[in-house]
């Protein structure tokens, strides 16, 4: 029997607002945990590029060591990324831009049945915007226009 696709979670405006402290804290913790590792990945990529320019061949021991460390750092970063994304997506929150702290909460109008996305950005003080499923951040409208 084929596995069923998970059902999409829809949030009321109140549910989404209630989750904002969790979302904000999750982004703060994630960025704090991931920033040092991201900086190390950047450093090792620069070392790798520099060493590739100097090395006579790709079997150069220093280059091999740098490549191995870089692979380990990238893998650790990806694992952390999946962990933090999962903390949000497990609740039905859609992460649009992790580094910028941009998320959407799926919402369905009780009146029309149409779907919208309640849009929140780390710089927002509250949940003030929504947009259609195909409009994105640029199509944000004030939450006061959200159909009930």
CSV table of C-alpha atoms in Angstrom, one decimal:
chain,number,residue,atom,x,y,z
A,1,UNK,CA,0.0,0.0,0.0
A,2,UNK,CA,1.5,3.4,-1.0
A,3,UNK,CA,2.3,5.9,1.8
A,4,UNK,CA,-0.2,8.7,2.1
A,5,UNK,CA,1.0,12.2,1.7
A,6,UNK,CA,0.7,14.1,4.9
A,7,UNK,CA,-2.3,16.4,5.1
A,8,UNK,CA,-1.6,20.1,5.0
A,9,UNK,CA,-2.1,21.9,8.2
A,10,UNK,CA,-4.1,25.1,8.1
A,11,UNK,CA,-3.8,27.7,10.9
A,12,UNK,CA,-6.3,30.1,12.2
A,13,UNK,CA,-5.0,33.6,12.6
A,14,UNK,CA,-5.0,33.1,16.4
A,15,UNK,CA,-3.0,29.8,16.1
A,16,UNK,CA,-0.4,31.4,13.9
A,17,UNK,CA,0.0,34.4,16.2
A,18,UNK,CA,0.3,32.1,19.2
A,19,UNK,CA,3.2,30.3,17.5
A,20,UNK,CA,5.2,33.5,16.8
A,21,UNK,CA,7.2,33.4,20.1
A,22,UNK,CA,8.2,29.8,19.3
A,23,UNK,CA,9.1,30.7,15.7
A,24,UNK,CA,11.1,33.7,16.8
A,25,UNK,CA,12.9,31.7,19.5
A,26,UNK,CA,13.6,28.8,17.1
A,27,UNK,CA,15.2,31.2,14.6
A,28,UNK,CA,17.3,32.9,17.3
A,29,UNK,CA,18.6,29.6,18.6
A,30,UNK,CA,19.2,28.2,15.1
A,31,UNK,CA,21.1,31.2,13.9
A,32,UNK,CA,23.2,31.2,17.1
A,33,UNK,CA,24.0,27.5,16.7
A,34,UNK,CA,24.7,27.7,13.0
A,35,UNK,CA,26.5,30.9,12.6
A,36,UNK,CA,29.9,29.7,13.9
A,37,UNK,CA,29.7,26.6,11.7
A,38,UNK,CA,28.7,28.6,8.7
A,39,UNK,CA,31.7,30.9,9.2
A,40,UNK,CA,34.0,27.8,9.4
A,41,UNK,CA,32.6,26.5,6.1
A,42,UNK,CA,33.3,29.9,4.5
A,43,UNK,CA,36.8,29.9,6.0
A,44,UNK,CA,37.6,26.3,4.7
A,45,UNK,CA,36.2,27.1,1.3
A,46,UNK,CA,38.6,30.1,1.1
A,47,UNK,CA,41.5,27.9,2.2
A,48,UNK,CA,40.5,25.3,-0.3
A,49,UNK,CA,40.4,27.8,-3.2
A,50,UNK,CA,43.8,29.3,-2.1
A,51,UNK,CA,45.4,25.9,-1.8
A,52,UNK,CA,44.0,24.7,-5.1
A,53,UNK,CA,45.7,27.7,-6.8
A,54,UNK,CA,49.0,26.8,-5.1
A,55,UNK,CA,48.9,23.0,-5.3
A,56,UNK,CA,50.6,21.2,-8.2
A,57,UNK,CA,47.9,18.4,-8.1
A,58,UNK,CA,44.7,17.4,-6.3
A,59,UNK,CA,46.6,14.7,-4.3
A,60,UNK,CA,48.4,17.4,-2.4
A,61,UNK,CA,48.2,16.3,1.3
A,62,UNK,CA,47.2,19.8,2.5
A,63,UNK,CA,44.5,20.1,-0.1
A,64,UNK,CA,43.2,16.6,0.7
A,65,UNK,CA,43.0,17.5,4.4
A,66,UNK,CA,41.3,20.8,3.7
A,67,UNK,CA,38.7,19.0,1.4
A,68,UNK,CA,38.0,16.4,4.1
A,69,UNK,CA,37.5,19.0,6.8
A,70,UNK,CA,35.3,21.1,4.5
A,71,UNK,CA,33.1,18.1,3.7
A,72,UNK,CA,32.7,17.4,7.4
A,73,UNK,CA,31.8,21.0,8.2
A,74,UNK,CA,29.3,21.1,5.3
A,75,UNK,CA,27.7,17.9,6.4
A,76,UNK,CA,27.4,19.1,10.0
A,77,UNK,CA,25.9,22.4,8.8
A,78,UNK,CA,23.4,20.5,6.6
A,79,UNK,CA,22.5,18.3,9.6
A,80,UNK,CA,21.9,21.3,11.8
A,81,UNK,CA,19.9,23.0,9.1
A,82,UNK,CA,17.6,20.0,8.7
A,83,UNK,CA,17.2,19.8,12.5
A,84,UNK,CA,16.1,23.4,12.9
A,85,UNK,CA,13.9,23.4,9.7
A,86,UNK,CA,12.2,20.3,11.1
A,87,UNK,CA,11.3,22.0,14.3
A,88,UNK,CA,9.2,24.4,12.3
A,89,UNK,CA,7.9,22.2,9.5
A,90,UNK,CA,6.9,19.5,12.0
A,91,UNK,CA,4.3,22.0,13.2
A,92,UNK,CA,3.1,22.7,9.6
A,93,UNK,CA,4.9,26.0,9.3
A,94,UNK,CA,6.4,26.6,5.8
A,95,UNK,CA,10.0,27.9,5.9
A,96,UNK,CA,10.5,30.2,2.9
A,97,UNK,CA,13.9,31.8,3.6
A,98,UNK,CA,15.7,30.3,6.6
A,99,UNK,CA,18.6,32.8,6.9
A,100,UNK,CA,16.2,35.8,6.7
A,101,UNK,CA,13.6,34.2,9.0
A,102,UNK,CA,10.7,34.2,6.5
A,103,UNK,CA,7.9,31.7,7.1
A,104,UNK,CA,4.3,31.2,6.0
A,105,UNK,CA,1.4,29.7,7.9
A,106,UNK,CA,-1.2,28.1,5.5
A,107,UNK,CA,-4.7,29.5,6.1
A,108,UNK,CA,-8.0,28.6,4.6
A,109,UNK,CA,-10.9,31.0,4.4
A,110,UNK,CA,-14.0,29.6,6.1
A,111,UNK,CA,-16.2,31.7,3.9
A,112,UNK,CA,-14.7,30.9,0.5
A,113,UNK,CA,-12.5,27.9,1.1
A,114,UNK,CA,-9.6,29.7,-0.7
A,115,UNK,CA,-6.1,29.2,0.6
A,116,UNK,CA,-3.8,32.0,1.7
A,117,UNK,CA,-0.5,32.2,3.4
A,118,UNK,CA,-0.1,34.2,6.6
A,119,UNK,CA,3.4,35.7,6.1
A,120,UNK,CA,5.8,36.5,8.9
A,121,UNK,CA,9.3,37.8,8.7
A,122,UNK,CA,11.9,37.9,11.5
A,123,UNK,CA,11.8,41.7,11.3
A,124,UNK,CA,8.0,41.9,11.8
A,125,UNK,CA,6.7,42.6,15.3
A,126,UNK,CA,3.6,40.6,14.7
A,127,UNK,CA,1.6,38.8,12.0
A,128,UNK,CA,0.5,41.7,9.8
A,129,UNK,CA,0.6,40.3,6.3
A,130,UNK,CA,-0.8,37.5,4.0
A,131,UNK,CA,-0.5,36.6,0.3
A,132,UNK,CA,-1.9,34.2,-2.1
A,133,UNK,CA,-0.2,30.8,-2.7
A,134,UNK,CA,1.5,32.1,-5.9
A,135,UNK,CA,2.2,35.7,-4.9
A,136,UNK,CA,5.1,35.4,-2.6
A,137,UNK,CA,6.7,38.1,-0.3
A,138,UNK,CA,6.3,40.8,-2.9
A,139,UNK,CA,2.5,40.2,-3.0
A,140,UNK,CA,2.0,40.7,0.7
A,141,UNK,CA,-1.2,42.5,1.7
A,142,UNK,CA,-2.3,43.8,5.1
A,143,UNK,CA,-3.8,41.2,7.3
A,144,UNK,CA,-6.9,43.4,7.7
A,145,UNK,CA,-7.8,42.4,4.1
A,146,UNK,CA,-7.7,38.6,4.9
A,147,UNK,CA,-11.0,36.9,4.1
A,148,UNK,CA,-12.5,35.2,7.1
